[in-house]
Amino acid sequence: MSVPAAVERVRESAGPEATIAHAPGSVELLGEACAATGGMLLATALPVSVAVALEENDADELVVISARTGEETRLPMPDAVPPAYPAEVTAIAAAVVALQHTTHLIPRTGSGLTVRWASNIPAGRGLGELPALQSAVALAANARWGDRDDVPTRARLAAALHETSAAHYGDHWPLHPYTVALRSRPDSVLTCNHSDEAVTQTPRPDNLSLMVAYSPDITGASPQVERHEFFTEACSAFGVPTLSGLPEAQPRVLEWVRARREVQPDCDAPTVGRATQWLDDASGCSDRARAVSAHLRHGDAAAAMAGVSHDVTVRDTAPAADSPLGRVVASLDGHDAVARCCPAPGAAVVVWAHADDADDVEAAIHRDGGTVLRITDTDAGAVIDSPF
């Protein structure tokens, strides 16, 4: 696999003692993103990445430098995630906090860190740019100060990065982009089981083409914060890590919601009807993800696409026809392809198509002004250069 373009950009300005690592972006394909449900999620790495060059400095500061613009930000080595900094600086600071204070990987020697970074992940599309940036920092730090690079180590790094970031950004901040960035196998789809944190990887069938499509006219969207907070609060109320560990979870959670609203009618708890919808949705989309995962294992692209199409219909997640994203989806009319909106904050769709039709599908999206990123040649992040 060729060296990512982002690596070349940070390598140009990195010092001889720098450790260079990269990690890929990621995208949800199907299933339940909220880990507190204990559901199932399909995700995959992308052929775009963030690269970092990490080296020590004598200033006892965290120095973050954008390799693209040269912009430099200095702050004291953080003991907690600092507010009021650019998104990338905050993400790197959160990674340093996780790696120094949670995993104790970065030593507390009084020296500082300089991190140069570059990315070719499309921004504002919900494609895992910040988790990829943090994962690249973790891989570089592990190469300098860690004693092994294996699956358990990468799983611990993913968990530490996610825990620190979720405490800062909120409970809706997902775990799977870290899992994908650090643990993905070449050209694979990851099946993430939130109930036991197991990850199963399936090679993408040769007869299936996946691509991310988006419109240049719109970026960004709102995460489903209220929904994620509801599931997290329910787990806390019943003392379970995920609702999959709670016997008869749905009736018990709904009774809890009723009780809350009877005691405090004006509380922030969802209505019983809304809670029922969220619970049914979490269960149904997890079941569909499990079924599509099985189709992928058997190389049945047609059945997998039918499962995705059913999910779009059941969840009513197709974009409005007159929206920029809706026009991208409309360009697929007449083609044997399925488009599913990325539920993460962003503005993109994942297109599932038969491999033989992929060129025609991509051409149709381009004709209507969309941009396409083919999901090919993917892998987990890696260390490229290290003096250690």
Short mmCIF file of C-alpha atoms in Angstrom, two decimals:
data_model
loop_
_atom_site.label_atom_id
_atom_site.label_comp_id
_atom_site.label_asym_id
_atom_site.label_seq_id
_atom_site.Cartn_x
_atom_site.Cartn_y
_atom_site.Cartn_z
CA MET A 1 0.00 0.00 0.00
CA SER A 2 1.39 3.42 -0.95
CA VAL A 3 2.41 6.02 1.61
CA PRO A 4 -0.56 8.33 2.31
CA ALA A 5 -0.31 11.85 0.91
CA ALA A 6 -0.70 13.34 4.38
CA VAL A 7 2.48 11.55 5.48
CA GLU A 8 4.52 13.23 2.78
CA ARG A 9 3.23 16.62 3.87
CA VAL A 10 4.32 16.25 7.53
CA ARG A 11 7.56 14.53 6.56
CA GLU A 12 8.66 17.65 4.65
CA SER A 13 8.85 19.75 7.83
CA ALA A 14 9.54 17.11 10.50
CA GLY A 15 12.82 16.98 12.37
CA PRO A 16 15.17 13.97 12.20
CA GLU A 17 14.03 12.76 15.64
CA ALA A 18 10.32 12.84 14.79
CA THR A 19 8.09 9.79 14.82
CA ILE A 20 5.65 9.83 11.90
CA ALA A 21 2.38 7.92 11.96
CA HIS A 22 -0.94 8.04 10.16
CA ALA A 23 -4.49 6.81 10.79
CA PRO A 24 -7.45 6.58 8.39
CA GLY A 25 -10.81 8.23 8.41
CA SER A 26 -13.87 6.04 8.87
CA VAL A 27 -17.54 5.86 8.05
CA GLU A 28 -20.57 4.10 9.47
CA LEU A 29 -22.19 1.67 7.05
CA LEU A 30 -25.18 0.32 8.98
CA GLY A 31 -26.39 -0.34 12.49
CA GLU A 32 -26.45 1.33 15.88
CA ALA A 33 -23.75 3.90 16.64
CA CYS A 34 -24.72 4.47 20.29
CA ALA A 35 -22.58 2.06 22.34
CA ALA A 36 -24.90 2.28 25.35
CA THR A 37 -27.58 0.33 23.48
CA GLY A 38 -25.36 -2.74 23.29
CA GLY A 39 -26.25 -2.99 19.61
CA MET A 40 -24.35 -3.82 16.45
CA LEU A 41 -22.61 -1.50 14.01
CA LEU A 42 -20.88 -1.96 10.65
CA ALA A 43 -18.09 0.48 9.79
CA THR A 44 -15.08 0.67 7.51
CA ALA A 45 -11.86 2.59 7.11
CA LEU A 46 -11.41 5.11 4.31
CA PRO A 47 -8.50 5.54 1.90
CA VAL A 48 -7.82 9.02 3.30
CA SER A 49 -5.95 9.74 6.49
CA VAL A 50 -4.40 12.11 9.00
CA ALA A 51 -0.65 12.03 9.58
CA VAL A 52 1.36 13.40 12.49
CA ALA A 53 5.03 13.95 13.20
CA LEU A 54 5.67 13.81 16.94
CA GLU A 55 8.86 14.86 18.69
CA GLU A 56 9.89 16.15 22.12
CA ASN A 57 10.78 19.76 22.85
CA ASP A 58 12.49 21.50 25.77
CA ALA A 59 9.78 24.09 26.38
CA ASP A 60 7.41 21.95 28.52
CA GLU A 61 4.72 22.96 26.05
CA LEU A 62 2.44 21.25 23.61
CA VAL A 63 3.20 22.82 20.25
CA VAL A 64 0.73 22.00 17.46
CA ILE A 65 1.65 22.94 13.90
CA SER A 66 -0.50 22.58 10.80
CA ALA A 67 1.78 21.29 8.05
CA ARG A 68 -0.59 22.72 5.43
CA THR A 69 -0.80 26.32 6.70
CA GLY A 70 2.16 26.54 9.05
CA GLU A 71 -0.13 27.87 11.79
CA GLU A 72 1.40 27.19 15.22
CA THR A 73 -0.41 26.94 18.55
CA ARG A 74 1.40 26.73 21.89
CA LEU A 75 -0.11 25.76 25.22
CA PRO A 76 1.18 24.29 28.49
CA MET A 77 1.35 20.50 28.56
CA PRO A 78 -2.29 19.75 29.43
CA ASP A 79 -3.56 17.97 32.53
CA ALA A 80 -7.12 18.26 31.20
CA VAL A 81 -8.68 18.93 27.81
CA PRO A 82 -8.39 22.69 27.26
CA PRO A 83 -11.30 24.77 25.94
CA ALA A 84 -11.29 27.55 23.36
CA TYR A 85 -8.72 26.19 20.94
CA PRO A 86 -9.17 25.16 17.29
CA ALA A 87 -10.76 21.73 16.88
CA GLU A 88 -7.55 19.98 15.82
CA VAL A 89 -5.54 21.48 18.69
CA THR A 90 -8.20 20.42 21.20
CA ALA A 91 -8.26 16.90 19.74
CA ILE A 92 -4.48 16.57 19.98
CA ALA A 93 -4.50 17.93 23.54
CA ALA A 94 -7.21 15.38 24.45
CA ALA A 95 -5.06 12.61 23.00
CA VAL A 96 -2.06 13.77 25.05
CA VAL A 97 -4.19 13.82 28.22
CA ALA A 98 -5.41 10.28 27.52
CA LEU A 99 -1.93 8.97 26.72
CA GLN A 100 -0.19 10.68 29.63
CA HIS A 101 -2.74 10.50 32.42
CA THR A 102 -4.90 7.45 31.53
CA THR A 103 -2.55 4.97 29.87
CA HIS A 104 0.64 6.59 31.25
CA LEU A 105 2.26 5.98 27.88
CA ILE A 106 3.73 9.48 27.50
CA PRO A 107 6.22 9.97 30.36
CA ARG A 108 5.95 12.99 32.64
CA THR A 109 9.58 14.08 32.33
CA GLY A 110 9.13 17.83 32.15
CA SER A 111 9.69 17.97 28.42
CA GLY A 112 7.06 19.08 25.95
CA LEU A 113 5.76 17.70 22.66
CA THR A 114 5.66 19.13 19.17
CA VAL A 115 3.00 17.67 16.89
CA ARG A 116 2.84 18.51 13.20
CA TRP A 117 -0.26 17.29 11.45
CA ALA A 118 -1.79 17.09 7.99
CA SER A 119 -5.02 15.59 6.68
CA ASN A 120 -6.63 14.73 3.37
CA ILE A 121 -9.88 13.57 4.98
CA PRO A 122 -12.78 15.72 3.68
CA ALA A 123 -13.66 18.08 6.53
CA GLY A 124 -17.14 18.53 7.94
CA ARG A 125 -18.47 15.25 6.53
CA GLY A 126 -18.59 13.05 9.62
CA LEU A 127 -15.73 10.90 8.31
CA GLY A 128 -13.78 10.54 11.54
CA GLU A 129 -11.08 13.18 11.02
CA LEU A 130 -10.57 14.08 14.70
CA PRO A 131 -10.50 10.46 15.98
CA ALA A 132 -8.06 9.66 13.16
CA LEU A 133 -5.85 12.57 14.25
CA GLN A 134 -5.90 11.35 17.86
CA SER A 135 -5.23 7.78 16.77
CA ALA A 136 -2.20 8.88 14.76
CA VAL A 137 -0.84 10.67 17.85
CA ALA A 138 -1.39 7.49 19.87
CA LEU A 139 0.45 5.34 17.34
CA ALA A 140 3.40 7.74 17.25
CA ALA A 141 3.55 7.89 21.06
CA ASN A 142 3.34 4.11 21.31
CA ALA A 143 6.24 3.75 18.87
CA ARG A 144 8.38 6.06 21.02
CA TRP A 145 7.46 4.89 24.51
CA GLY A 146 5.42 1.69 24.23
CA ASP A 147 6.77 -1.84 24.38
CA ARG A 148 4.41 -3.56 21.92
CA ASP A 149 2.05 -2.90 19.05
CA ASP A 150 -0.63 -5.59 18.96
CA VAL A 151 -4.42 -5.87 18.96
CA PRO A 152 -4.86 -5.63 22.78
CA THR A 153 -2.60 -2.57 22.88
CA ARG A 154 -4.52 -0.86 20.10
CA ALA A 155 -7.83 -1.72 21.76
CA ARG A 156 -6.62 -0.08 24.98
CA LEU A 157 -5.46 2.98 23.08
CA ALA A 158 -8.85 3.27 21.35
CA ALA A 159 -10.70 2.96 24.67
CA ALA A 160 -8.51 5.58 26.39
CA LEU A 161 -8.82 8.09 23.54
CA HIS A 162 -12.58 7.60 23.41
CA GLU A 163 -13.07 7.89 27.16
CA THR A 164 -11.20 11.19 27.40
CA SER A 165 -12.86 12.61 24.29
CA ALA A 166 -16.38 11.58 25.32
CA ALA A 167 -15.86 13.26 28.69
CA HIS A 168 -15.06 16.47 26.82
CA TYR A 169 -17.36 16.36 23.78
CA GLY A 170 -20.30 14.47 25.28
CA ASP A 171 -21.77 10.96 25.46
CA HIS A 172 -22.69 11.04 21.78
CA TRP A 173 -18.96 10.92 20.85
CA PRO A 174 -18.57 7.47 19.26
CA LEU A 175 -16.01 4.74 19.94
CA HIS A 176 -16.01 3.05 16.54
CA PRO A 177 -13.89 5.64 14.63
CA TYR A 178 -11.01 4.86 17.00
CA THR A 179 -11.56 1.12 16.62
CA VAL A 180 -11.55 1.45 12.83
CA ALA A 181 -8.53 3.76 12.73
CA LEU A 182 -6.44 1.53 14.97
CA ARG A 183 -7.65 -2.01 14.28
CA SER A 184 -8.99 -2.27 10.73
CA ARG A 185 -7.61 -5.03 8.55
CA PRO A 186 -6.91 -4.41 4.86
CA ASP A 187 -10.07 -3.82 2.81
CA SER A 188 -12.39 -5.04 5.55
CA VAL A 189 -15.74 -4.20 7.05
CA LEU A 190 -15.75 -4.16 10.86
CA THR A 191 -18.71 -5.52 12.80
CA CYS A 192 -18.60 -3.84 16.21
CA ASN A 193 -20.65 -5.52 18.93
CA HIS A 194 -21.26 -2.89 21.61
CA SER A 195 -22.53 -5.45 24.11
CA ASP A 196 -19.15 -7.13 24.61
CA GLU A 197 -16.84 -4.81 22.59
CA ALA A 198 -16.02 -7.66 20.22
CA VAL A 199 -14.87 -6.71 16.73
CA THR A 200 -15.29 -9.09 13.79
CA GLN A 201 -13.71 -8.22 10.45
CA THR A 202 -14.95 -9.36 7.07
CA PRO A 203 -13.15 -8.74 3.77
CA ARG A 204 -15.21 -6.60 1.42
CA PRO A 205 -16.53 -8.88 -1.30
CA ASP A 206 -14.92 -8.35 -4.70
CA ASN A 207 -18.37 -7.99 -6.29
CA LEU A 208 -19.31 -5.06 -4.03
CA SER A 209 -18.24 -1.44 -4.42
CA LEU A 210 -18.60 1.06 -1.59
CA MET A 211 -18.14 4.79 -1.99
CA VAL A 212 -18.79 7.99 -0.04
CA ALA A 213 -20.62 10.68 -1.99
CA TYR A 214 -21.29 14.24 -0.93
CA SER A 215 -22.26 17.64 -2.26
CA PRO A 216 -19.89 20.61 -2.14
CA ASP A 217 -22.88 22.81 -1.26
CA ILE A 218 -23.34 21.67 2.33
CA THR A 219 -21.29 20.45 5.27
CA GLY A 220 -22.09 19.60 8.84
CA ALA A 221 -25.16 18.41 10.68
CA SER A 222 -26.26 17.92 14.26
CA PRO A 223 -25.41 14.75 16.17
CA GLN A 224 -28.26 12.85 17.83
CA VAL A 225 -27.23 14.13 21.25
CA GLU A 226 -30.62 13.73 22.97
CA ARG A 227 -30.96 10.12 21.86
CA HIS A 228 -27.46 9.18 23.02
CA GLU A 229 -27.96 10.90 26.36
CA PHE A 230 -31.17 8.94 26.89
CA PHE A 231 -29.47 5.58 26.42
CA THR A 232 -26.53 6.60 28.63
CA GLU A 233 -28.86 7.78 31.41
CA ALA A 234 -30.86 4.55 31.20
CA CYS A 235 -27.70 2.47 31.60
CA SER A 236 -26.68 4.56 34.59
CA ALA A 237 -30.12 4.23 36.19
CA PHE A 238 -30.01 0.44 35.97
CA GLY A 239 -26.29 0.07 36.70
CA VAL A 240 -25.39 -1.70 33.47
CA PRO A 241 -22.74 -0.80 30.87
CA THR A 242 -25.15 -1.39 27.99
CA LEU A 243 -28.86 -2.13 27.75
CA SER A 244 -28.07 -5.52 26.22
CA GLY A 245 -27.02 -6.58 29.73
CA LEU A 246 -30.40 -5.66 31.23
CA PRO A 247 -33.01 -8.47 31.23
CA GLU A 248 -36.32 -7.36 29.71
CA ALA A 249 -34.67 -4.05 28.91
CA GLN A 250 -37.42 -2.41 26.86
CA PRO A 251 -40.37 -2.74 29.30
CA ARG A 252 -38.15 -1.85 32.25
CA VAL A 253 -36.71 1.23 30.56
CA LEU A 254 -40.15 2.39 29.46
CA GLU A 255 -41.47 1.99 33.00
CA TRP A 256 -38.52 4.07 34.21
CA VAL A 257 -39.42 6.78 31.68
CA ARG A 258 -43.07 6.76 32.82
CA ALA A 259 -42.02 7.08 36.45
CA ARG A 260 -39.71 9.99 35.71
CA ARG A 261 -42.39 11.87 33.84
CA GLU A 262 -45.00 11.21 36.55
CA VAL A 263 -42.72 12.62 39.24
CA GLN A 264 -41.38 15.47 37.06
CA PRO A 265 -43.75 16.17 34.15
CA ASP A 266 -41.49 18.97 32.90
CA CYS A 267 -38.26 16.98 33.04
CA ASP A 268 -36.01 16.48 30.02
CA ALA A 269 -36.89 12.79 29.71
CA PRO A 270 -38.36 11.84 26.33
CA THR A 271 -41.99 10.91 26.07
CA VAL A 272 -42.83 7.23 26.34
CA GLY A 273 -43.65 7.24 22.64
CA ARG A 274 -40.29 8.77 21.71
CA ALA A 275 -38.42 6.37 23.99
CA THR A 276 -40.28 3.42 22.45
CA GLN A 277 -39.32 4.62 18.98
CA TRP A 278 -35.65 4.93 19.97
CA LEU A 279 -35.58 1.49 21.57
CA ASP A 280 -37.31 -0.16 18.62
CA ASP A 281 -35.01 1.65 16.21
CA ALA A 282 -31.87 0.56 18.08
CA SER A 283 -33.01 -3.06 18.14
CA GLY A 284 -34.13 -3.14 14.52
CA CYS A 285 -31.08 -1.49 12.98
CA SER A 286 -28.78 -3.76 15.00
CA ASP A 287 -30.62 -6.80 13.68
CA ARG A 288 -30.29 -5.52 10.13
CA ALA A 289 -26.58 -4.86 10.63
CA ARG A 290 -26.12 -8.41 11.87
CA ALA A 291 -27.92 -9.77 8.80
CA VAL A 292 -25.94 -7.63 6.35
CA SER A 293 -22.71 -8.68 8.06
CA ALA A 294 -23.63 -12.30 7.38
CA HIS A 295 -24.35 -11.51 3.72
CA LEU A 296 -20.93 -9.87 3.40
CA ARG A 297 -19.23 -12.93 4.89
CA HIS A 298 -20.91 -15.06 2.24
CA GLY A 299 -19.99 -12.63 -0.55
CA ASP A 300 -23.65 -11.95 -1.36
CA ALA A 301 -23.54 -8.31 -2.48
CA ALA A 302 -27.14 -8.31 -3.73
CA ALA A 303 -28.53 -9.49 -0.38
CA ALA A 304 -26.35 -7.00 1.50
CA MET A 305 -27.62 -4.14 -0.68
CA ALA A 306 -31.21 -5.29 -0.18
CA GLY A 307 -30.65 -5.18 3.59
CA VAL A 308 -29.30 -1.63 3.40
CA SER A 309 -32.21 -0.56 1.19
CA HIS A 310 -34.65 -2.00 3.73
CA ASP A 311 -32.93 -0.08 6.51
CA VAL A 312 -33.25 3.21 4.60
CA THR A 313 -36.97 2.54 4.06
CA VAL A 314 -37.73 1.48 7.63
CA ARG A 315 -35.82 4.32 9.26
CA ASP A 316 -37.00 6.89 6.68
CA THR A 317 -33.49 8.32 6.44
CA ALA A 318 -33.46 9.35 2.78
CA PRO A 319 -32.56 13.05 2.40
CA ALA A 320 -35.15 15.52 1.15
CA ALA A 321 -35.33 15.38 -2.64
CA ASP A 322 -34.73 19.13 -3.02
CA SER A 323 -31.69 19.22 -0.71
CA PRO A 324 -28.10 19.15 -2.04
CA LEU A 325 -27.65 15.65 -0.64
CA GLY A 326 -31.00 14.60 -2.04
CA ARG A 327 -29.85 15.64 -5.51
CA VAL A 328 -26.77 13.46 -5.10
CA VAL A 329 -29.00 10.51 -4.24
CA ALA A 330 -31.34 11.31 -7.13
CA SER A 331 -28.42 10.92 -9.53
CA LEU A 332 -28.53 7.18 -8.75
CA ASP A 333 -31.99 6.77 -10.33
CA GLY A 334 -31.80 4.09 -12.98
CA HIS A 335 -28.74 2.47 -11.41
CA ASP A 336 -28.65 -0.66 -9.25
CA ALA A 337 -27.25 1.15 -6.22
CA VAL A 338 -28.33 2.04 -2.69
CA ALA A 339 -27.46 5.24 -0.85
CA ARG A 340 -27.64 5.56 2.93
CA CYS A 341 -27.07 8.84 4.80
CA CYS A 342 -24.15 8.89 7.21
CA PRO A 343 -25.84 9.30 10.60
CA ALA A 344 -22.71 10.84 12.13
CA PRO A 345 -22.46 14.64 12.13
CA GLY A 346 -21.74 15.42 8.52
CA ALA A 347 -23.31 15.59 5.10
CA ALA A 348 -22.55 12.52 3.05
CA VAL A 349 -24.04 9.24 1.90
CA VAL A 350 -22.51 5.80 1.57
CA VAL A 351 -23.32 4.28 -1.81
CA TRP A 352 -23.48 0.50 -2.18
CA ALA A 353 -23.20 -0.75 -5.77
CA HIS A 354 -22.25 -3.85 -7.68
CA ALA A 355 -18.59 -3.71 -8.64
CA ASP A 356 -19.42 -3.96 -12.36
CA ASP A 357 -21.63 -0.86 -12.09
CA ALA A 358 -19.32 1.25 -9.93
CA ASP A 359 -17.82 3.34 -12.75
CA ASP A 360 -21.24 4.24 -14.13
CA VAL A 361 -22.55 5.10 -10.66
CA GLU A 362 -19.57 7.33 -9.92
CA ALA A 363 -19.93 9.07 -13.29
CA ALA A 364 -23.61 9.75 -12.63
CA ILE A 365 -22.83 11.36 -9.26
CA HIS A 366 -20.12 13.52 -10.83
CA ARG A 367 -22.51 14.66 -13.58
CA ASP A 368 -24.88 16.02 -10.93
CA GLY A 369 -22.11 17.90 -9.14
CA GLY A 370 -21.33 15.40 -6.41
CA THR A 371 -17.94 14.30 -5.16
CA VAL A 372 -17.06 10.62 -4.79
CA LEU A 373 -14.54 8.86 -2.58
CA ARG A 374 -14.11 5.19 -3.51
CA ILE A 375 -13.59 2.95 -0.48
CA THR A 376 -10.64 0.85 -1.67
CA ASP A 377 -7.13 0.06 -0.44
CA THR A 378 -8.01 0.64 3.21
CA ASP A 379 -6.10 -0.41 6.31
CA ALA A 380 -5.48 0.56 9.92
CA GLY A 381 -3.10 3.33 10.90
CA ALA A 382 0.62 2.65 11.08
CA VAL A 383 3.95 4.14 12.05
CA ILE A 384 5.97 5.17 9.00
CA ASP A 385 9.18 6.66 10.40
CA SER A 386 10.56 6.35 13.92
CA PRO A 387 14.06 6.70 15.34
CA PHE A 388 13.07 4.38 18.20
#
